[in-house]
Amino acid sequence: MRFLSNVSVIVMQGRGFSWNCGRYRRRPAGLNSRYLKEIVMSIVDNRKAFHDYFIEDRYEAGVMLHGWEVKAIRAGRVQLKEAYVIARDNEIFLFGAHVSALNSTSSFSHPEAIRTRKLLLHAAEIKKLLSKVDQAGFTMVPLNLHWVRGRVKCDIALAKGKKEYDKRNTEKERDWQREHQKIMKIHRR
């Protein structure tokens, strides 16, 4: 990164763009929007999924939401702890995601905290997911919700369940990594 009179220039894939104070100022000619850096802001993570499953593959899906749900998600009133993903009629749905309504929700709408929400994927991705779930014994698990360009997206994963001894092994490995970092920190001094 070079600094030229209060303007930062970043080179990505051989092309550069500049911004001032965090906003994109102007793009050079021929620079497509795919070269711009996407800012992904995480809303909520499903940490239990990483504890209970081996994550094999990830997909990003859009989520069909009502207006009050988007406002509640912006306020951080969402949980994925007991959520799961299921397929019906070549469509994929998110079950069990809890979105609490705000106090300022309209009086004529009746918000449901736990309802099924449709996940939006390309047909080829849905086909691939369904074939893996049917044949290889995988399951689909929601990993997190995040914002991409003002829209709520859900990362779903193809996962296989862990046995109890697998969970213990990963916990031991995590503890060893923590101890290793402590030892390295002491020896660096």
C-alpha positions as a LaTeX table, in Angstrom:
\begin{tabular}{lrrr}
\hline
Residue & $x$ (\AA) & $y$ (\AA) & $z$ (\AA) \\
\hline
Met1 & 0.00 & 0.00 & 0.00 \\
Arg2 & 1.37 & 3.42 & $-0.94$ \\
Phe3 & 0.25 & 6.74 & 0.46 \\
Leu4 & $-0.05$ & 9.69 & $-1.92$ \\
Ser5 & $-1.34$ & 12.92 & $-0.38$ \\
Asn6 & $-4.09$ & 11.47 & 1.86 \\
Val7 & $-5.21$ & 8.95 & $-0.79$ \\
Ser8 & $-4.47$ & 5.25 & $-0.31$ \\
Val9 & $-3.83$ & 3.18 & $-3.42$ \\
Ile10 & $-4.29$ & $-0.58$ & $-3.20$ \\
Val11 & $-3.34$ & $-2.90$ & $-6.03$ \\
Met12 & $-5.58$ & $-5.95$ & $-6.47$ \\
Gln13 & $-4.99$ & $-8.46$ & $-9.27$ \\
Gly14 & $-2.74$ & $-6.06$ & $-11.16$ \\
Arg15 & $-5.18$ & $-3.15$ & $-11.07$ \\
Gly16 & $-5.46$ & $-0.33$ & $-8.58$ \\
Phe17 & $-8.25$ & 1.71 & $-7.10$ \\
Ser18 & $-8.23$ & 4.52 & $-4.61$ \\
Trp19 & $-10.43$ & 5.75 & $-1.82$ \\
Asn20 & $-10.50$ & 8.64 & 0.57 \\
Cys21 & $-11.63$ & 8.29 & 4.22 \\
Gly22 & $-12.95$ & 4.75 & 3.71 \\
Arg23 & $-15.19$ & 5.54 & 0.73 \\
Tyr24 & $-14.39$ & 4.57 & $-2.82$ \\
Arg25 & $-13.51$ & 7.75 & $-4.69$ \\
Arg26 & $-13.38$ & 6.71 & $-8.30$ \\
Arg27 & $-12.45$ & 3.63 & $-10.25$ \\
Pro28 & $-9.93$ & 3.68 & $-13.05$ \\
Ala29 & $-11.28$ & 2.93 & $-16.51$ \\
Gly30 & $-11.79$ & $-0.76$ & $-17.15$ \\
Leu31 & $-12.04$ & $-1.77$ & $-13.51$ \\
Asn32 & $-15.06$ & $-3.98$ & $-12.93$ \\
Ser33 & $-16.90$ & $-4.21$ & $-9.63$ \\
Arg34 & $-15.61$ & $-7.77$ & $-9.16$ \\
Tyr35 & $-12.16$ & $-6.33$ & $-8.43$ \\
Leu36 & $-13.46$ & $-4.26$ & $-5.54$ \\
Lys37 & $-12.91$ & $-5.66$ & $-2.11$ \\
Glu38 & $-16.12$ & $-7.03$ & $-0.58$ \\
Ile39 & $-16.70$ & $-6.12$ & 3.02 \\
Val40 & $-18.37$ & $-8.99$ & 4.86 \\
Met41 & $-19.76$ & $-8.21$ & 8.31 \\
Ser42 & $-20.64$ & $-11.20$ & 10.45 \\
Ile43 & $-23.94$ & $-11.08$ & 12.34 \\
Val44 & $-23.98$ & $-14.37$ & 14.25 \\
Asp45 & $-21.95$ & $-17.60$ & 14.17 \\
Asn46 & $-23.07$ & $-21.13$ & 14.92 \\
Arg47 & $-20.12$ & $-22.28$ & 17.03 \\
Lys48 & $-21.92$ & $-25.47$ & 18.02 \\
Ala49 & $-21.77$ & $-26.63$ & 14.39 \\
Phe50 & $-17.96$ & $-26.63$ & 14.47 \\
His51 & $-18.06$ & $-28.63$ & 17.71 \\
Asp52 & $-20.54$ & $-31.25$ & 16.49 \\
Tyr53 & $-19.58$ & $-31.66$ & 12.81 \\
Phe54 & $-16.64$ & $-32.06$ & 10.44 \\
Ile55 & $-17.13$ & $-29.26$ & 7.89 \\
Glu56 & $-16.43$ & $-30.50$ & 4.35 \\
Asp57 & $-17.73$ & $-27.79$ & 2.00 \\
Arg58 & $-19.30$ & $-24.34$ & 2.34 \\
Tyr59 & $-21.94$ & $-22.52$ & 0.31 \\
Glu60 & $-23.29$ & $-19.00$ & 0.58 \\
Ala61 & $-27.06$ & $-18.64$ & 0.26 \\
Gly62 & $-29.40$ & $-15.68$ & 0.32 \\
Val63 & $-32.20$ & $-15.67$ & 2.88 \\
Met64 & $-35.82$ & $-14.66$ & 2.21 \\
Leu65 & $-36.83$ & $-12.39$ & 5.10 \\
His66 & $-39.68$ & $-10.08$ & 6.07 \\
Gly67 & $-38.96$ & $-6.42$ & 6.74 \\
Trp68 & $-39.27$ & $-6.70$ & 10.51 \\
Glu69 & $-36.79$ & $-9.60$ & 10.46 \\
Val70 & $-34.16$ & $-7.51$ & 8.70 \\
Lys71 & $-34.57$ & $-4.76$ & 11.30 \\
Ala72 & $-34.31$ & $-7.28$ & 14.14 \\
Ile73 & $-31.20$ & $-8.84$ & 12.59 \\
Arg74 & $-29.63$ & $-5.37$ & 12.31 \\
Ala75 & $-30.29$ & $-5.00$ & 16.04 \\
Gly76 & $-28.55$ & $-8.35$ & 16.64 \\
Arg77 & $-31.63$ & $-10.25$ & 17.82 \\
Val78 & $-30.95$ & $-13.55$ & 16.03 \\
Gln79 & $-29.72$ & $-17.02$ & 17.09 \\
Leu80 & $-28.58$ & $-20.00$ & 15.02 \\
Lys81 & $-27.84$ & $-22.31$ & 17.93 \\
Glu82 & $-30.57$ & $-24.88$ & 17.22 \\
Ala83 & $-31.08$ & $-24.12$ & 13.53 \\
Tyr84 & $-30.74$ & $-26.69$ & 10.77 \\
Val85 & $-31.15$ & $-26.83$ & 7.00 \\
Ile86 & $-33.52$ & $-29.17$ & 5.19 \\
Ala87 & $-34.51$ & $-29.78$ & 1.56 \\
Arg88 & $-38.06$ & $-30.12$ & 0.24 \\
Asp89 & $-39.17$ & $-30.25$ & $-3.39$ \\
Asn90 & $-35.72$ & $-29.20$ & $-4.69$ \\
Glu91 & $-35.74$ & $-26.13$ & $-2.43$ \\
Ile92 & $-33.67$ & $-25.52$ & 0.68 \\
Phe93 & $-35.08$ & $-24.10$ & 3.91 \\
Leu94 & $-33.66$ & $-22.86$ & 7.19 \\
Phe95 & $-35.52$ & $-24.20$ & 10.25 \\
Gly96 & $-35.16$ & $-23.19$ & 13.86 \\
Ala97 & $-33.38$ & $-19.88$ & 13.41 \\
His98 & $-34.72$ & $-17.61$ & 16.14 \\
Val99 & $-35.30$ & $-13.95$ & 15.18 \\
Ser100 & $-36.84$ & $-11.95$ & 18.04 \\
Ala101 & $-39.18$ & $-9.16$ & 17.04 \\
Leu102 & $-38.42$ & $-5.59$ & 18.05 \\
Asn103 & $-40.77$ & $-3.67$ & 20.33 \\
Ser104 & $-41.39$ & $-1.17$ & 17.54 \\
Thr105 & $-42.82$ & $-3.80$ & 15.15 \\
Ser106 & $-46.10$ & $-2.84$ & 13.54 \\
Ser107 & $-49.20$ & $-3.82$ & 15.48 \\
Phe108 & $-51.03$ & $-5.34$ & 12.51 \\
Ser109 & $-48.24$ & $-7.80$ & 11.68 \\
His110 & $-47.89$ & $-10.92$ & 13.82 \\
Pro111 & $-44.20$ & $-11.78$ & 13.89 \\
Glu112 & $-43.17$ & $-15.39$ & 14.42 \\
Ala113 & $-39.78$ & $-15.76$ & 16.07 \\
Ile114 & $-39.16$ & $-19.27$ & 14.75 \\
Arg115 & $-40.41$ & $-19.89$ & 11.24 \\
Thr116 & $-39.09$ & $-21.56$ & 8.10 \\
Arg117 & $-37.08$ & $-19.28$ & 5.86 \\
Lys118 & $-36.25$ & $-20.14$ & 2.28 \\
Leu119 & $-32.58$ & $-20.15$ & 1.28 \\
Leu120 & $-31.73$ & $-18.90$ & $-2.20$ \\
Leu121 & $-29.16$ & $-20.88$ & $-4.19$ \\
His122 & $-28.54$ & $-21.61$ & $-7.86$ \\
Ala123 & $-30.21$ & $-24.77$ & $-9.17$ \\
Ala124 & $-26.85$ & $-26.44$ & $-9.85$ \\
Glu125 & $-25.73$ & $-25.80$ & $-6.26$ \\
Ile126 & $-28.97$ & $-27.24$ & $-4.90$ \\
Lys127 & $-28.55$ & $-30.34$ & $-7.08$ \\
Lys128 & $-24.99$ & $-30.82$ & $-5.86$ \\
Leu129 & $-26.03$ & $-30.40$ & $-2.22$ \\
Leu130 & $-28.93$ & $-32.82$ & $-2.50$ \\
Ser131 & $-26.82$ & $-35.49$ & $-4.24$ \\
Lys132 & $-24.16$ & $-35.31$ & $-1.51$ \\
Val133 & $-26.77$ & $-35.46$ & 1.25 \\
Asp134 & $-28.52$ & $-38.46$ & $-0.32$ \\
Gln135 & $-25.48$ & $-40.50$ & $-1.35$ \\
Ala136 & $-22.56$ & $-39.72$ & 0.92 \\
Gly137 & $-24.37$ & $-39.33$ & 4.24 \\
Phe138 & $-23.67$ & $-35.65$ & 4.68 \\
Thr139 & $-25.97$ & $-33.19$ & 6.41 \\
Met140 & $-26.51$ & $-29.46$ & 5.82 \\
Val141 & $-25.76$ & $-27.11$ & 8.71 \\
Pro142 & $-26.01$ & $-23.29$ & 8.93 \\
Leu143 & $-22.65$ & $-21.82$ & 9.95 \\
Asn144 & $-23.29$ & $-18.09$ & 10.16 \\
Leu145 & $-25.32$ & $-15.11$ & 9.02 \\
His146 & $-23.52$ & $-12.12$ & 7.56 \\
Trp147 & $-24.08$ & $-8.96$ & 5.51 \\
Val148 & $-22.88$ & $-8.73$ & 1.92 \\
Arg149 & $-23.64$ & $-5.45$ & 0.15 \\
Gly150 & $-26.62$ & $-4.76$ & 2.43 \\
Arg151 & $-28.17$ & $-8.21$ & 2.10 \\
Val152 & $-28.32$ & $-11.00$ & 4.67 \\
Lys153 & $-26.52$ & $-14.16$ & 3.56 \\
Cys154 & $-26.26$ & $-17.52$ & 5.28 \\
Asp155 & $-23.22$ & $-19.79$ & 5.04 \\
Ile156 & $-24.34$ & $-23.40$ & 4.94 \\
Ala157 & $-22.00$ & $-26.35$ & 5.10 \\
Leu158 & $-21.95$ & $-29.95$ & 4.03 \\
Ala159 & $-20.93$ & $-31.70$ & 7.22 \\
Lys160 & $-20.50$ & $-35.12$ & 8.78 \\
Gly161 & $-21.28$ & $-35.70$ & 12.44 \\
Lys162 & $-18.47$ & $-36.17$ & 14.95 \\
Lys163 & $-18.34$ & $-39.07$ & 17.34 \\
Glu164 & $-17.66$ & $-38.42$ & 21.03 \\
Tyr165 & $-13.99$ & $-39.44$ & 20.75 \\
Asp166 & $-13.55$ & $-37.04$ & 17.79 \\
Lys167 & $-14.84$ & $-34.20$ & 19.95 \\
Arg168 & $-12.39$ & $-35.12$ & 22.71 \\
Asn169 & $-9.50$ & $-35.24$ & 20.22 \\
Thr170 & $-10.27$ & $-31.79$ & 18.83 \\
Glu171 & $-10.53$ & $-30.43$ & 22.37 \\
Lys172 & $-7.13$ & $-31.92$ & 23.27 \\
Glu173 & $-5.63$ & $-30.48$ & 20.09 \\
Arg174 & $-7.06$ & $-27.05$ & 20.85 \\
Asp175 & $-5.64$ & $-27.19$ & 24.40 \\
Trp176 & $-2.25$ & $-28.23$ & 23.07 \\
Gln177 & $-2.23$ & $-25.33$ & 20.61 \\
Arg178 & $-3.03$ & $-22.94$ & 23.47 \\
Glu179 & $-0.19$ & $-24.40$ & 25.58 \\
His180 & 2.16 & $-24.25$ & 22.61 \\
Gln181 & 1.41 & $-20.55$ & 22.13 \\
Lys182 & 2.11 & $-19.89$ & 25.83 \\
Ile183 & 5.45 & $-21.72$ & 25.65 \\
Met184 & 6.47 & $-19.86$ & 22.50 \\
Lys185 & 5.52 & $-16.54$ & 24.07 \\
Ile186 & 7.68 & $-17.27$ & 27.13 \\
His187 & 10.68 & $-18.33$ & 25.02 \\
Arg188 & 10.46 & $-15.24$ & 22.79 \\
Arg189 & 11.18 & $-12.98$ & 25.75 \\
\hline
\end{tabular}
